[in-house]
Amino acid sequence: MLRLLVTLLLALAALPAAIAEERTLRVVSPWEITSLEPSRAGYVFTRMEVAETLTGADDGGLATPALAASWTVSDDGLVWRFRLREGARFHDGTAVTAEAVVAALERARAAPGVLGNAPIASFAALPGTVEIRLTRPFVALAAFLAHFSTQVLAPSAYDAEGRVRAVIGSGPYRVVTVEPPQRLEVARAETWEGPPPAIGRASLLAAGRGETRAALAESGQADLVYTLDPASLERLKRNPRITVIARPIPRTITLKLNAADPRLADPRARAALSAAIDRQGIARAILRAPEMAATQLFPPTLAEWHVPGLAPLAHAPEHAEALLAELGWRKGPDGILVREGRAFRLTLRTFPDRPELPVIAAALQDQWRRIGVALEVSIGNASEIPAGHRDGTLEVGLLARNFSLVPDPIGTMLQDFSPGGGDWGAMGWSSEAMARALAALSATTDAAERARLRGEIAAILQAELPILPIAWYQHTLAASKRLAGVTLDPLELSYRIAAMRWAE
Amino acid sequence: MSRALGLVLLGAVALFALAGPVVIAADPAAQDLSAILHPPSPQHPLGTDHLGRDLAARLAHGTRLSLGLAILSVLSAAVPGVLLGLAAAASGGLVDRALASLADATMALPGLLLVLLVAGLAPGKVWPLWLGLSAALWVQYFRLTRATAAVLLASPEVEASRLLGFGPAYILRRHLWPRLAPPLAALAAFGVAGAVMAIGALGFIGIGLRPPMAEWGLMMTELLPHYHDAPWALAWPSALLFLTVLGLQLLAGARR
Amino acid sequence: MRRVAAAAARRGGQAVLVAVTVGALSFLLVHLLPGDIALRIAAGRYGYDLVSVQAAEAVRAELGLDRPVLVQFAEWLWRLGRLELGVSLVTGERVAAEIARQLGATLTLSFAALALSIPIGPALGVLMGLRPGGVLDRAGLAVASALRAVPSFVLGVALIILVSVELGALPAAGHGEVENIVLPAVTLALGLAAVSSRVAREAMAEVRAAPFFAFAETKGLTRRAVLWRHGLRNAAVPIVAFLGVQLVSLVEGVVVVESLFAWPGIGHALVHAVIARDVPMVQGTALVLGLIFVLLNAAVDLACLALDPRAGRR
């Protein structure tokens, strides 16, 4: 008991000393630092502004200069040239050369990531410029180069076998210590040639439980806390020391269905499952934001892709039951539908990193039970969903899909809805019309044509429902009032720490 | 005095487990998304949870599950444990050594670890929990029985009975059982308490049972984010868990 | 010396048993999971991103997945024995490297908890035992009974709500500063202390009632001298022996508390690995936790032998 008291007293005594030093900005997020490899957990380092990508994006999704100061496209659309920023240096002091950038891009293309979906023929290093040659015109290339997997690290960051041994980037902050999977500490980098950021030191803590993050925000032990659970959000809004920012972002909570499964192959079956979902109830009770109930796949914030005239997804359990009866399902004695001796039982995979998902899964379980579909919920690791996609064992997956994986949603669309589907997108479903529309959209720059194609894509998805939208997503941040200049990046590319300062 | 209190507590919980699901008509899994986190009311005597489910029904079913599973695990650990212990004590020699090695093998891993690993085999199902708990618990009964029986079987009283011609059944009933029963009962009570806590712990860290199953630990982990808006919701399963374990420990006696 | 050797041999045998049990359960885990076993095992060795159809086929040929199960199991144990723990299915890092990183965190927490529990548990217990039936004794019994009925996760949650959120005195999670260890260590320590205080109380009460204690007092020694020279060492034997039992609840408590407080130790890793079906990590972390348990038990054995020279002679 005495020892505990002494420790407490020592801890309290140490506080003034800590304040006298440079104050560290403490960031908390749910995502663990699972690896130093750019293609795995690279977003940790781009968000903390340690590593840079060639381009960034503004809040509207337009590509902005980052490591590349400007870029040009040839008339035939096949040759892109990115001019590197003057005076950019890596944290080990060496200059950022085109060769280093090309090496990083080659690695990104070979690893799982977005570059594999871009029709790139070759990279070339010219003096101070990186040249990318394409096999066909691809308008979204600049947006693709904002993805974290394309981050550029110094040649000295890699060991003899080509694995990352330290994250040596070119951003305004450099790594002080990294203790996977939970902690990262960064400090102002002297090699940053722009104006030095006001915040000198920052730390990142990965805390998986939503209540823990909320507790850290509430008690003032963290300055920036991301991804709060809806229940804590209300409480935090009433806290006088915290500013809560909640922004709808281009992410949608979706149900990934295995359309190759005989029970789900017919579009009517998928439509029935969709009609049984009470999206309003889920948005109101679980997300505490009734306006987030999805009427179509794309939220209104993705203004270009959201189609105002589209018939909204509705809650109609009787219609669902009628559709399933049409397909030959009959209710068994226990209330579960049976067809040819097989019961309509599905297993749903989801993960707890986003606090709403397991609760929504429980709600879906009850709503589908009412129309006779027995759903078993399996809460595991997020990687179980892509694993299940690859080996064909996935039946239903619940996730929150990021449509601005690259600032242009076409990136996600290509990943998810190309023939063969994607880890987080369609499974066992393909559509010729979709493939044509996506290909055309990647190539054309005509505004009217693009609008028409986007409308076509949205309509196909609404009719065939290879994935079921459930609700749109709100990105949340609890920021201490001691910070000024806090903004929330709707594309989740950066925490924007370099633009913040302490409010005195 | 404390024994009586323990009996009362345990009796109340057991009554709730047996009669609760019958008396409380509400379906523990039925959701009502328009009535979340309501305080106790005539319609929902203990309130509703974050999905609008009736808390009283969920607690009753959860009590039945947790207590039932714990008691079942202890029984399926005690019966083989006692039998094997008697066999080891009676046979001696190679059989005794073999069984003792088996016991050592199981005891090498702390119980929760064993249960965790077994529960990982089929997450969300009840049978791995039961299997893991039984596998972790049987050793205690085995060792207790073996040690007590070995001493007793070598004692003059038993020798006398044998010389007088009494068979093994008589020896078991007259000599062994009266001496074994009290410590076994105490062990069983502690076992159930420990099992209940282990089930709750696994539910809390997300490895035990899954939605829509009602179980104390699982309920606590689901309701924890809402402790500010609906503290009673979190309090009910915590209180039940506490009272059950307390009752069992009081029942088992003050002696460790 | 022979007694030390005997104790060491016994614990060494237990270590082997731990390895075999963990290996067997992990083997079962791999084979019971849905999907392609060869792919999972190959991914376990090389990581999900590097694994390919060829690697899976190579594993299939090497393990002869159509060979008798016992042969496959023997091969599995052989790899385990050579400490080839493989690669985590989630991070792609080598399991041995990850565990090495987490081991320090778990050991720090365990020792902090044990250290905190000694002044709370045995020290208070000894004081209670000196005056059996007194006010301290009765109050201690009530508190200890109550504490023992509260699982560690409930206690941890209560502490977080009380200390961290309402009072804002200590952090709810994290790792690296001194404050971070206080709440998790206190949670564990309170659980341990609840039981060890009663054991200490019983032991002390017994010693106090023993003839040699009274004799020492009549000899003219002060109460403190009696306690120090005769009382504590005698009372210490059952307390230290009981430590062995406590280690079980310590290891179990570590798993739950690390998950709750996001303490980056082996318990936390084990839970994540079981949820993620990351079999190589499950095997590695369970193995290490089990071996730590055996090692600590061995230390307790040696401590008992040192404290009570009579114990070895049987």
Coordinates of N, CA and C in Angstrom, one line a residue, chain B residues 151-163 171 175-176:
Chain B
V151 N -3.6 -42.8 1.7 CA -3.3 -42.9 3.1 C -4.3 -43.8 3.8
L152 N -5.6 -43.6 3.4 CA -6.7 -44.3 4.1 C -6.6 -45.8 3.8
L153 N -6.3 -46.2 2.6 CA -6.2 -47.6 2.2 C -5.1 -48.3 3.0
A154 N -4.1 -47.6 3.4 CA -3.0 -48.2 4.2 C -3.3 -48.2 5.7
S155 N -4.4 -47.6 6.1 CA -4.6 -47.5 7.5 C -5.1 -48.7 8.1
P156 N -5.0 -48.8 9.5 CA -5.4 -50.0 10.2 C -6.9 -50.3 10.1
E157 N -7.8 -49.3 10.0 CA -9.2 -49.5 10.0 C -9.6 -50.3 8.7
V158 N -9.0 -49.8 7.6 CA -9.3 -50.5 6.3 C -8.8 -51.9 6.3
E159 N -7.6 -52.0 6.9 CA -7.0 -53.3 6.9 C -7.9 -54.3 7.7
A160 N -8.4 -53.7 8.8 CA -9.2 -54.6 9.6 C -10.5 -55.0 8.9
S161 N -11.1 -54.0 8.2 CA -12.3 -54.4 7.4 C -12.0 -55.4 6.4
R162 N -10.9 -55.3 5.8 CA -10.5 -56.3 4.7 C -10.4 -57.7 5.3
L163 N -9.7 -57.7 6.5 CA -9.5 -59.0 7.1 C -10.8 -59.6 7.5
I171 N -15.9 -50.8 1.8 CA -14.8 -49.9 2.2 C -15.0 -48.5 1.6
H175 N -15.5 -46.2 4.7 CA -14.3 -45.6 5.1 C -13.9 -44.4 4.3
L176 N -13.9 -44.6 2.9 CA -13.4 -43.6 2.0 C -14.3 -42.4 1.9

